[in-house]
Amino acid sequence: MKLTSKSVALVPIIVTVATAAIGATLIAPPAANAASTLGAAAAQSGRYYGTAVAASKLGDSTYSNILRTEFNMVTAENEMKWDATEPNRGQFNYSNGDRILNTAVGNGSRVRGHALLWYQQEPGWAQRMEGSDLRQAMMNHVTQVATHYKGKIYAWDVVNEAFADGNSGGRRDSNLQRTGNDWIEAAFRAARAADPAAKLCYNDYNTDGINAKSTGVYNMVRDFKSRGVPIDCVGFQAHLTNNAPSDMRQNLQRFADLGVDVQITELDIAGSNQANAYADVTRACLAVTRCTGITVWGIRDNDSWRTGENPLLFTNSGAKKAAYNSVLAALNSADPGTTTTTTTTTTTTTTSNDPGTGGCTATVSLNQWNEGFVATIKVTAGSSALSGWTVTTTLSSATVTGSWSANRSGNSGTVNWTNVDYNASVPAGGSTEFGFQGSGSGSGLNPTCAAR
Ligand code: 9MR
């Protein structure tokens, strides 16, 4: 069939259908003996509960007692960052990082390494560098620090906060980024070579729900997985106020579906709904099999970087807050009677009109769970470049609740999606993607594509 006109009828042809069903039983352990500490409660489901630790506070007995009894994962709040570990080029200082690591190990805790490369807290000498000289210094830093801690780190935040805020979905400008877009994968490869046992994570904030920024990270992780770049996990910082994003679980799940572990890495929550929001974040992680643990960003309110916002689980004097009790209860809520089973099905369907000259095809990758889904749609140009496109989907038993990288005509029934400015142009044979999440069933979307 040869279709040559833009206005030609869209005749769907099912080209390929591949379906994989993954059944997962979640929140398994019985709560016969509810655990009385955060770490023990999280361990019932094989997860950890951690905190950020400041070396300067280890001499405070209230602080170190809570640390020892409640937590089984530790992140150095500042002591393993670039400015702390390499204050002068080629001259390394691990004294405070090692103090935290040794304290953690002495308490029977594991350690998250934070962070090998971050555009903030670069030492002054690195801030003044650019280009290939900086790239060389960056990779040497990754190699040296990961080698020093080889075999002792559960997971490294190899790269922290490399994506821009707002709707671009792209990278943040920095001297690191200006060394070339491949700096992130180069860092992951260097870290893997130095410490093959550590899980290697990308970590960021404002990526806790589904939005343009988290989708930018998602696309990078998917690309890394498809090209064999060694990435094992994604950290979601979760610096929140009042509420967890309503789609936090779905967001964690879509990353997990790419084949990486996910973790909540720097949790703190300000505002009057704090206790509920903490429980919501806890449940979001517990509902995702590959969410392996939660770390709060400090112990007592006055240990927090968010001065005056009281966003943590313990008061200034070290007493447990309502938020503490709600987290503990959520971690202990594994009741055999309420064990939930979630089935996630990943379906890749190619439905197309024959692209012919000036046409395009659309394919959908669908992650469906019990009551909702995320659909990623790939638009591929035919033998001519596109200067704009329209994709039509059929949502007979679903409602769109959020979307990215396309304009849409409605949220159910026949929904038309058109390009936004930055993805209107697609070269001949090239492709671009947009996506959406919805409630209900995403099956039968049957996307068709037309040039515009
Ligand atoms: O909590 C850290 C604070 O003590 C430092 O002054 C600050 C410096 O930028 O970094 C804080 O931790 C950050 C973390 O390393 C990365 N995500 C955001 C955290 C809060 O700013």
Tab-separated table of C-alpha atoms and ligand atoms in Angstrom:
chain	number	residue	atom	x	y	z
A	1	MET	CA	0.000	0.000	0.000
A	2	LYS	CA	1.427	3.331	-0.992
A	3	LEU	CA	-0.048	6.385	0.623
A	4	THR	CA	1.285	9.676	-0.612
A	5	SER	CA	-0.901	12.430	0.746
A	6	LYS	CA	-1.020	14.077	4.166
A	7	SER	CA	-4.780	13.885	4.109
A	8	VAL	CA	-4.958	10.193	3.395
A	9	ALA	CA	-7.200	8.104	5.626
A	10	LEU	CA	-5.377	6.556	8.579
A	11	VAL	CA	-5.668	2.849	8.114
A	12	PRO	CA	-4.302	1.069	11.123
A	13	ILE	CA	-2.068	-1.910	10.489
A	14	ILE	CA	-1.015	-3.914	13.491
A	15	VAL	CA	2.622	-4.616	12.730
A	16	THR	CA	3.927	-6.180	15.890
A	17	VAL	CA	2.531	-7.055	19.248
A	18	ALA	CA	4.724	-8.135	22.115
A	19	THR	CA	3.335	-8.599	25.554
A	20	ALA	CA	5.117	-9.410	28.780
A	21	ALA	CA	3.223	-9.776	32.014
A	22	ILE	CA	5.065	-9.390	35.271
A	23	GLY	CA	3.123	-10.434	38.322
A	24	ALA	CA	4.452	-9.110	41.620
A	25	THR	CA	3.241	-9.694	45.132
A	26	LEU	CA	3.947	-6.650	47.201
A	27	ILE	CA	4.055	-5.733	50.871
A	28	ALA	CA	4.547	-9.315	51.827
A	29	PRO	CA	5.609	-9.836	55.440
A	30	PRO	CA	3.127	-10.509	58.182
A	31	ALA	CA	2.935	-7.907	60.934
A	32	ALA	CA	2.636	-10.423	63.736
A	33	ASN	CA	5.363	-8.652	65.696
A	34	ALA	CA	5.314	-5.039	64.601
A	35	ALA	CA	8.830	-3.640	64.580
A	36	SER	CA	9.590	-0.716	66.879
A	37	THR	CA	12.266	1.114	64.895
A	38	LEU	CA	12.272	2.523	61.382
A	39	GLY	CA	15.140	0.347	60.209
A	40	ALA	CA	13.665	-2.873	61.586
A	41	ALA	CA	10.225	-2.049	60.237
A	42	ALA	CA	11.624	-1.381	56.758
A	43	ALA	CA	13.726	-4.555	56.920
A	44	GLN	CA	10.569	-6.658	57.227
A	45	SER	CA	10.070	-6.137	53.507
A	46	GLY	CA	13.762	-6.198	52.638
A	47	ARG	CA	14.049	-2.430	52.523
A	48	TYR	CA	16.207	0.016	54.447
A	49	TYR	CA	15.433	3.215	56.322
A	50	GLY	CA	18.253	5.729	56.287
A	51	THR	CA	19.239	9.245	57.209
A	52	ALA	CA	21.723	11.901	56.170
A	53	VAL	CA	24.474	12.300	58.757
A	54	ALA	CA	26.775	15.251	59.501
A	55	ALA	CA	30.209	14.301	60.856
A	56	SER	CA	30.170	17.360	63.107
A	57	LYS	CA	27.181	15.948	65.021
A	58	LEU	CA	28.511	12.479	65.759
A	59	GLY	CA	29.681	13.631	69.199
A	60	ASP	CA	26.115	14.589	70.176
A	61	SER	CA	24.802	11.623	72.158
A	62	THR	CA	21.109	12.283	71.490
A	63	TYR	CA	21.882	12.377	67.780
A	64	SER	CA	24.125	9.343	67.703
A	65	ASN	CA	21.749	7.259	69.840
A	66	ILE	CA	18.853	7.886	67.472
A	67	LEU	CA	21.150	7.207	64.541
A	68	ARG	CA	22.239	3.863	65.986
A	69	THR	CA	18.821	2.618	67.035
A	70	GLU	CA	16.521	3.826	64.255
A	71	PHE	CA	18.438	3.755	60.980
A	72	ASN	CA	20.173	1.097	58.904
A	73	MET	CA	21.411	3.215	55.986
A	74	VAL	CA	23.541	6.352	56.147
A	75	THR	CA	24.285	9.116	53.632
A	76	ALA	CA	27.033	11.625	54.335
A	77	GLU	CA	25.224	14.966	54.138
A	78	ASN	CA	28.268	16.854	52.796
A	79	GLU	CA	31.433	14.890	53.597
A	80	MET	CA	31.762	12.802	50.428
A	81	LYS	CA	31.096	15.691	48.033
A	82	TRP	CA	33.756	17.000	45.673
A	83	ASP	CA	34.694	20.092	47.711
A	84	ALA	CA	35.179	17.927	50.800
A	85	THR	CA	37.089	15.050	49.219
A	86	GLU	CA	39.346	16.897	46.736
A	87	PRO	CA	39.854	20.418	48.111
A	88	ASN	CA	42.912	20.884	45.895
A	89	ARG	CA	43.346	19.229	42.527
A	90	GLY	CA	44.793	15.761	42.981
A	91	GLN	CA	44.896	16.079	46.783
A	92	PHE	CA	42.266	13.969	48.501
A	93	ASN	CA	40.852	14.196	52.026
A	94	TYR	CA	38.614	11.417	53.264
A	95	SER	CA	38.765	12.082	57.003
A	96	ASN	CA	35.146	13.139	57.605
A	97	GLY	CA	33.738	10.784	55.010
A	98	ASP	CA	35.609	7.933	56.638
A	99	ARG	CA	34.332	8.932	60.102
A	100	ILE	CA	30.777	8.672	58.875
A	101	LEU	CA	31.433	5.410	57.063
A	102	ASN	CA	33.122	3.854	60.097
A	103	THR	CA	30.336	4.971	62.428
A	104	ALA	CA	27.743	3.520	60.089
A	105	VAL	CA	29.574	0.222	59.751
A	106	GLY	CA	30.014	0.082	63.540
A	107	ASN	CA	26.238	0.461	63.876
A	108	GLY	CA	25.590	-2.295	61.353
A	109	SER	CA	24.373	0.179	58.748
A	110	ARG	CA	25.135	0.394	55.078
A	111	VAL	CA	26.212	3.585	53.312
A	112	ARG	CA	24.959	5.494	50.289
A	113	GLY	CA	27.745	7.492	48.666
A	114	HIS	CA	26.758	11.087	47.889
A	115	ALA	CA	27.750	12.477	45.420
A	116	LEU	CA	30.567	11.980	42.926
A	117	LEU	CA	29.650	14.778	40.482
A	118	TRP	CA	27.343	17.705	41.211
A	119	TYR	CA	27.398	21.208	39.793
A	120	GLN	CA	27.133	22.565	43.359
A	121	GLN	CA	29.804	22.156	46.003
A	122	GLU	CA	32.518	21.883	43.393
A	123	PRO	CA	35.839	22.922	44.904
A	124	GLY	CA	36.943	26.400	43.824
A	125	TRP	CA	39.649	25.057	41.509
A	126	ALA	CA	37.075	22.983	39.582
A	127	GLN	CA	34.580	25.859	39.431
A	128	ARG	CA	37.178	27.809	37.477
A	129	MET	CA	37.710	25.049	34.906
A	130	GLU	CA	36.019	24.190	31.599
A	131	GLY	CA	36.348	21.838	28.664
A	132	SER	CA	38.674	18.888	28.279
A	133	ASP	CA	40.799	19.871	31.260
A	134	LEU	CA	37.710	19.824	33.494
A	135	ARG	CA	36.488	16.549	31.947
A	136	GLN	CA	39.797	14.958	32.808
A	137	ALA	CA	39.582	16.264	36.389
A	138	MET	CA	35.970	15.068	36.738
A	139	MET	CA	36.775	11.536	35.639
A	140	ASN	CA	39.839	11.398	37.837
A	141	HIS	CA	37.710	12.503	40.785
A	142	VAL	CA	35.121	9.789	40.128
A	143	THR	CA	37.834	7.163	39.789
A	144	GLN	CA	39.782	8.192	42.883
A	145	VAL	CA	36.830	8.549	45.257
A	146	ALA	CA	35.049	5.408	44.082
A	147	THR	CA	38.349	3.528	44.414
A	148	HIS	CA	38.938	4.816	47.945
A	149	TYR	CA	35.509	3.547	49.027
A	150	LYS	CA	35.594	0.431	46.849
A	151	GLY	CA	33.516	-2.423	48.262
A	152	LYS	CA	32.104	-0.299	51.104
A	153	ILE	CA	29.297	1.574	49.409
A	154	TYR	CA	25.816	0.183	48.787
A	155	ALA	CA	24.999	2.772	46.126
A	156	TRP	CA	26.689	5.870	44.750
A	157	ASP	CA	24.906	8.970	43.574
A	158	VAL	CA	27.280	9.133	40.624
A	159	VAL	CA	25.627	12.252	39.237
A	160	ASN	CA	23.389	14.607	41.175
A	161	GLU	CA	20.906	17.172	39.828
A	162	ALA	CA	21.943	17.376	36.174
A	163	PHE	CA	18.490	18.177	34.779
A	164	ALA	CA	16.913	21.614	34.419
A	165	ASP	CA	13.811	22.689	36.314
A	166	GLY	CA	10.724	23.643	34.323
A	167	ASN	CA	9.302	22.211	31.167
A	168	SER	CA	12.300	21.679	28.928
A	169	GLY	CA	12.998	18.153	30.096
A	170	GLY	CA	16.628	18.862	29.228
A	171	ARG	CA	19.933	19.183	30.983
A	172	ARG	CA	20.869	21.982	33.328
A	173	ASP	CA	23.677	24.259	32.151
A	174	SER	CA	26.873	23.906	34.173
A	175	ASN	CA	30.570	23.650	33.537
A	176	LEU	CA	30.130	19.866	33.871
A	177	GLN	CA	27.461	19.843	31.149
A	178	ARG	CA	29.568	22.082	28.927
A	179	THR	CA	32.262	19.413	28.766
A	180	GLY	CA	29.868	17.502	26.479
A	181	ASN	CA	26.503	15.776	26.811
A	182	ASP	CA	28.171	12.415	27.365
A	183	TRP	CA	29.634	13.471	30.733
A	184	ILE	CA	27.004	11.550	32.682
A	185	GLU	CA	27.565	8.235	30.956
A	186	ALA	CA	31.325	8.745	31.131
A	187	ALA	CA	31.007	9.208	34.899
A	188	PHE	CA	28.914	6.045	35.267
A	189	ARG	CA	31.452	4.034	33.284
A	190	ALA	CA	34.330	5.361	35.371
A	191	ALA	CA	32.475	4.583	38.606
A	192	ARG	CA	31.673	1.031	37.474
A	193	ALA	CA	35.302	0.421	36.565
A	194	ALA	CA	36.462	1.668	39.976
A	195	ASP	CA	33.889	-0.126	42.170
A	196	PRO	CA	32.006	-2.881	40.343
A	197	ALA	CA	30.069	-3.844	43.505
A	198	ALA	CA	28.413	-0.487	44.152
A	199	LYS	CA	25.030	0.227	42.659
A	200	LEU	CA	25.265	3.334	40.511
A	201	CYS	CA	22.469	5.897	40.778
A	202	TYR	CA	21.312	9.113	39.190
A	203	ASN	CA	19.769	11.430	41.832
A	204	ASP	CA	17.570	14.542	41.453
A	205	TYR	CA	14.806	16.693	42.990
A	206	ASN	CA	11.406	17.778	41.632
A	207	THR	CA	11.349	14.436	39.870
A	208	ASP	CA	9.128	12.731	42.471
A	209	GLY	CA	5.963	12.884	40.344
A	210	ILE	CA	5.458	12.562	36.606
A	211	ASN	CA	6.462	15.858	35.008
A	212	ALA	CA	8.711	17.198	32.238
A	213	LYS	CA	11.819	17.015	34.412
A	214	SER	CA	11.267	13.457	35.606
A	215	THR	CA	10.426	12.467	32.038
A	216	GLY	CA	13.739	13.924	30.890
A	217	VAL	CA	15.506	11.737	33.463
A	218	TYR	CA	13.330	8.774	32.469
A	219	ASN	CA	14.340	9.163	28.829
A	220	MET	CA	18.006	9.313	29.794
A	221	VAL	CA	17.739	6.160	31.905
A	222	ARG	CA	15.923	4.336	29.142
A	223	ASP	CA	18.592	5.399	26.674
A	224	PHE	CA	21.344	4.281	29.072
A	225	LYS	CA	19.702	0.885	29.563
A	226	SER	CA	19.283	0.423	25.805
A	227	ARG	CA	22.954	1.223	25.148
A	228	GLY	CA	24.425	-0.687	28.086
A	229	VAL	CA	25.578	2.345	30.084
A	230	PRO	CA	25.969	0.973	33.634
A	231	ILE	CA	23.130	2.501	35.668
A	232	ASP	CA	21.440	0.544	38.468
A	233	CYS	CA	19.229	2.976	40.328
A	234	VAL	CA	17.517	6.325	40.382
A	235	GLY	CA	17.185	8.459	43.506
A	236	PHE	CA	14.203	10.724	44.097
A	237	GLN	CA	15.117	13.342	46.672
A	238	ALA	CA	11.557	14.189	47.770
A	239	HIS	CA	12.086	17.579	49.394
A	240	LEU	CA	8.364	18.174	49.805
A	241	THR	CA	5.824	20.514	51.348
A	242	ASN	CA	2.458	19.268	52.633
A	243	ASN	CA	1.844	16.514	50.095
A	244	ALA	CA	3.496	13.758	48.185
A	245	PRO	CA	2.777	14.042	44.450
A	246	SER	CA	-0.391	12.033	43.786
A	247	ASP	CA	1.399	10.071	41.063
A	248	MET	CA	4.550	9.351	43.024
A	249	ARG	CA	3.974	5.604	42.990
A	250	GLN	CA	3.295	5.596	39.265
A	251	ASN	CA	6.436	7.614	38.698
A	252	LEU	CA	8.577	5.249	40.769
A	253	GLN	CA	6.984	2.317	38.959
A	254	ARG	CA	7.692	3.632	35.465
A	255	PHE	CA	11.379	3.973	36.352
A	256	ALA	CA	11.405	0.520	37.963
A	257	ASP	CA	9.893	-0.827	34.754
A	258	LEU	CA	13.028	0.336	32.928
A	259	GLY	CA	14.992	-2.188	34.993
A	260	VAL	CA	16.512	0.014	37.698
A	261	ASP	CA	16.042	0.128	41.465
A	262	VAL	CA	14.479	3.290	42.831
A	263	GLN	CA	14.997	4.946	46.199
A	264	ILE	CA	13.681	7.958	48.096
A	265	THR	CA	16.979	9.625	48.923
A	266	GLU	CA	16.595	12.957	50.755
A	267	LEU	CA	13.095	12.964	52.191
A	268	ASP	CA	11.879	15.910	54.238
A	269	ILE	CA	8.358	17.348	54.332
A	270	ALA	CA	7.326	20.765	55.635
A	271	GLY	CA	3.781	21.875	56.420
A	272	SER	CA	0.780	20.973	58.508
A	273	ASN	CA	-0.092	17.797	56.607
A	274	GLN	CA	3.334	16.392	57.359
A	275	ALA	CA	2.359	13.147	59.082
A	276	ASN	CA	-0.056	12.135	56.318
A	277	ALA	CA	2.368	13.058	53.585
A	278	TYR	CA	5.134	10.996	55.200
A	279	ALA	CA	2.802	8.001	55.276
A	280	ASP	CA	1.911	8.559	51.614
A	281	VAL	CA	5.567	8.602	50.571
A	282	THR	CA	6.202	5.451	52.602
A	283	ARG	CA	3.299	3.656	50.958
A	284	ALA	CA	4.379	4.809	47.492
A	285	CYS	CA	7.727	3.118	48.019
A	286	LEU	CA	6.253	-0.021	49.602
A	287	ALA	CA	3.953	-0.431	46.599
A	288	VAL	CA	6.879	-0.619	44.163
A	289	THR	CA	8.832	-3.846	44.406
A	290	ARG	CA	12.048	-2.212	43.213
A	291	CYS	CA	11.805	0.692	45.649
A	292	THR	CA	14.536	-0.586	47.938
A	293	GLY	CA	14.597	2.058	50.659
A	294	ILE	CA	13.915	5.510	52.019
A	295	THR	CA	16.380	8.033	53.443
A	296	VAL	CA	15.350	11.151	55.377
A	297	TRP	CA	17.597	14.209	55.060
A	298	GLY	CA	18.565	14.551	58.723
A	299	ILE	CA	17.420	13.306	62.109
A	300	ARG	CA	15.997	16.157	64.245
A	301	ASP	CA	14.237	19.255	62.913
A	302	ASN	CA	17.191	21.412	63.866
A	303	ASP	CA	19.535	19.128	61.931
A	304	SER	CA	17.687	20.035	58.717
A	305	TRP	CA	19.004	22.292	55.965
A	306	ARG	CA	15.432	23.702	55.833
A	307	THR	CA	15.872	25.978	58.822
A	308	GLY	CA	12.632	26.740	60.627
A	309	GLU	CA	10.480	24.372	58.556
A	310	ASN	CA	10.657	21.423	60.970
A	311	PRO	CA	10.469	18.881	58.137
A	312	LEU	CA	11.933	15.798	59.865
A	313	LEU	CA	10.766	12.930	62.099
A	314	PHE	CA	12.274	13.983	65.455
A	315	THR	CA	11.929	17.223	67.433
A	316	ASN	CA	14.926	19.384	68.333
A	317	SER	CA	15.202	17.492	71.615
A	318	GLY	CA	15.061	14.115	69.893
A	319	ALA	CA	11.439	13.167	70.628
A	320	LYS	CA	9.451	11.195	68.060
A	321	LYS	CA	6.942	13.317	66.145
A	322	ALA	CA	3.525	12.336	64.740
A	323	ALA	CA	5.269	11.974	61.397
A	324	TYR	CA	7.572	9.353	62.930
A	325	ASN	CA	4.601	7.347	64.179
A	326	SER	CA	2.874	7.501	60.815
A	327	VAL	CA	5.989	6.278	59.004
A	328	LEU	CA	6.476	3.435	61.476
A	329	ALA	CA	2.831	2.428	61.181
A	330	ALA	CA	3.003	2.498	57.384
A	331	LEU	CA	6.151	0.357	57.390
A	332	ASN	CA	4.469	-2.055	59.802
A	333	SER	CA	1.190	-2.066	57.899
A	334	ALA	CA	2.135	-5.268	56.164
A	335	ASP	CA	-0.940	-7.137	57.293
A	336	PRO	CA	-1.423	-10.576	55.768
A	337	GLY	CA	-5.104	-9.739	55.323
A	338	THR	CA	-4.324	-6.684	53.227
A	339	THR	CA	-1.513	-8.003	51.110
A	340	THR	CA	-1.918	-6.353	47.749
A	341	THR	CA	-1.106	-7.820	44.412
A	342	THR	CA	-0.244	-5.507	41.601
A	343	THR	CA	0.235	-6.743	38.109
A	344	THR	CA	2.199	-4.611	35.710
A	345	THR	CA	1.944	-5.455	32.064
A	346	THR	CA	4.233	-3.952	29.490
A	347	THR	CA	2.892	-4.035	25.970
A	348	THR	CA	4.544	-2.719	22.876
A	349	THR	CA	2.195	-2.319	19.965
A	350	THR	CA	3.031	-0.844	16.625
A	351	THR	CA	0.032	0.562	14.893
A	352	SER	CA	0.611	2.646	11.849
A	353	ASN	CA	-0.605	4.101	8.696
A	354	ASP	CA	1.904	3.351	5.998
A	355	PRO	CA	4.176	6.391	6.184
A	356	GLY	CA	4.744	6.661	2.445
A	357	THR	CA	5.987	10.059	1.408
A	358	GLY	CA	5.416	12.771	3.980
A	359	GLY	CA	3.788	10.413	6.471
A	360	CYS	CA	4.654	9.072	9.862
A	361	THR	CA	4.072	6.089	12.114
A	362	ALA	CA	3.215	5.957	15.805
A	363	THR	CA	4.058	3.179	18.244
A	364	VAL	CA	3.064	2.891	21.866
A	365	SER	CA	4.848	1.368	24.836
A	366	LEU	CA	2.321	0.846	27.599
A	367	ASN	CA	2.993	0.209	31.287
A	368	GLN	CA	-0.319	-0.877	32.734
A	369	TRP	CA	-0.983	-1.662	36.379
A	370	ASN	CA	-4.254	-2.455	38.136
A	371	GLU	CA	-5.905	0.914	37.876
A	372	GLY	CA	-3.743	3.073	35.657
A	373	PHE	CA	-1.038	3.279	33.040
A	374	VAL	CA	1.749	5.299	31.489
A	375	ALA	CA	1.861	5.361	27.690
A	376	THR	CA	4.954	6.470	25.792
A	377	ILE	CA	4.306	7.163	22.118
A	378	LYS	CA	7.039	7.269	19.526
A	379	VAL	CA	6.446	9.245	16.351
A	380	THR	CA	8.671	8.203	13.452
A	381	ALA	CA	8.908	10.141	10.194
A	382	GLY	CA	8.655	8.341	6.855
A	383	SER	CA	10.966	9.068	3.960
A	384	SER	CA	10.411	12.831	4.269
A	385	ALA	CA	11.056	15.104	7.205
A	386	LEU	CA	8.083	16.239	9.284
A	387	SER	CA	7.439	19.856	10.210
A	388	GLY	CA	4.563	18.920	12.489
A	389	TRP	CA	2.498	15.862	13.387
A	390	THR	CA	-0.800	14.701	14.830
A	391	VAL	CA	-1.298	11.411	16.624
A	392	THR	CA	-4.798	10.105	17.231
A	393	THR	CA	-5.485	7.692	20.085
A	394	THR	CA	-8.614	5.918	21.224
A	395	LEU	CA	-9.262	5.963	24.973
A	396	SER	CA	-12.493	4.046	25.305
A	397	SER	CA	-12.110	3.068	28.969
A	398	ALA	CA	-9.451	5.468	30.206
A	399	THR	CA	-9.030	9.088	31.218
A	400	VAL	CA	-5.828	11.031	30.687
A	401	THR	CA	-4.585	12.525	33.958
A	402	GLY	CA	-1.338	14.079	32.767
A	403	SER	CA	0.799	14.346	29.654
A	404	TRP	CA	4.132	15.667	28.420
A	405	SER	CA	5.746	16.839	25.196
A	406	ALA	CA	2.483	17.157	23.198
A	407	ASN	CA	-0.723	19.227	23.096
A	408	ARG	CA	-3.968	17.280	23.389
A	409	SER	CA	-7.576	17.795	22.367
A	410	GLY	CA	-9.306	16.183	25.342
A	411	ASN	CA	-8.878	13.473	27.945
A	412	SER	CA	-11.010	10.527	26.817
A	413	GLY	CA	-12.594	9.005	23.730
A	414	THR	CA	-10.771	10.005	20.552
A	415	VAL	CA	-7.871	12.187	21.641
A	416	ASN	CA	-5.683	14.058	19.153
A	417	TRP	CA	-2.109	14.876	20.137
A	418	THR	CA	-0.093	17.481	18.263
A	419	ASN	CA	3.562	18.397	18.459
A	420	VAL	CA	4.829	21.177	20.710
A	421	ASP	CA	7.383	23.676	19.345
A	422	TYR	CA	10.477	21.751	20.243
A	423	ASN	CA	9.462	18.422	18.720
A	424	ALA	CA	7.640	19.614	15.572
A	425	SER	CA	10.600	18.915	13.284
A	426	VAL	CA	11.487	15.292	12.812
A	427	PRO	CA	14.068	14.391	10.163
A	428	ALA	CA	13.282	11.721	7.563
A	429	GLY	CA	13.436	8.349	9.325
A	430	GLY	CA	13.963	10.074	12.691
A	431	SER	CA	11.678	9.953	15.700
A	432	THR	CA	10.479	11.835	18.748
A	433	GLU	CA	8.419	10.863	21.772
A	434	PHE	CA	5.645	12.143	23.967
A	435	GLY	CA	3.696	10.465	26.707
A	436	PHE	CA	0.799	10.512	29.065
A	437	GLN	CA	-0.554	8.807	32.129
A	438	GLY	CA	-4.134	7.823	32.677
A	439	SER	CA	-6.558	6.030	34.945
A	440	GLY	CA	-8.372	2.954	33.687
A	441	SER	CA	-7.149	0.721	30.903
A	442	GLY	CA	-4.784	1.938	28.212
A	443	SER	CA	-5.223	-1.099	26.025
A	444	GLY	CA	-6.556	-0.482	22.541
A	445	LEU	CA	-4.976	2.970	22.236
A	446	ASN	CA	-4.128	2.234	18.598
A	447	PRO	CA	-2.167	5.401	17.835
A	448	THR	CA	-2.163	6.614	14.254
A	449	CYS	CA	0.041	9.367	12.940
A	450	ALA	CA	-0.359	12.025	10.285
A	451	ALA	CA	1.907	14.841	9.168
A	452	ARG	CA	0.572	18.378	9.544
B	1	9MR	O1	21.997	19.376	53.415
B	1	9MR	C1	23.075	19.873	52.657
B	1	9MR	C2	23.524	21.203	53.248
B	1	9MR	O2	24.112	20.995	54.507
B	1	9MR	C3	24.510	21.881	52.310
B	1	9MR	O3	24.801	23.181	52.796
B	1	9MR	C4	23.944	21.945	50.918
B	1	9MR	C5	24.926	22.585	49.978
B	1	9MR	O4	24.417	22.800	48.729
B	1	9MR	O5	23.601	20.641	50.461
B	1	9MR	C6	22.609	20.067	51.232
B	1	9MR	O6	22.245	18.807	50.702
B	1	9MR	C7	21.710	18.812	49.382
B	1	9MR	C8	22.070	17.503	48.746
B	1	9MR	O7	23.457	17.312	48.806
B	1	9MR	C9	21.588	17.426	47.308
B	1	9MR	N1	20.170	17.713	47.207
B	1	9MR	C10	19.719	18.920	47.889
B	1	9MR	C11	20.188	18.916	49.354
B	1	9MR	C12	19.628	20.117	50.070
B	1	9MR	O8	20.127	21.299	49.542
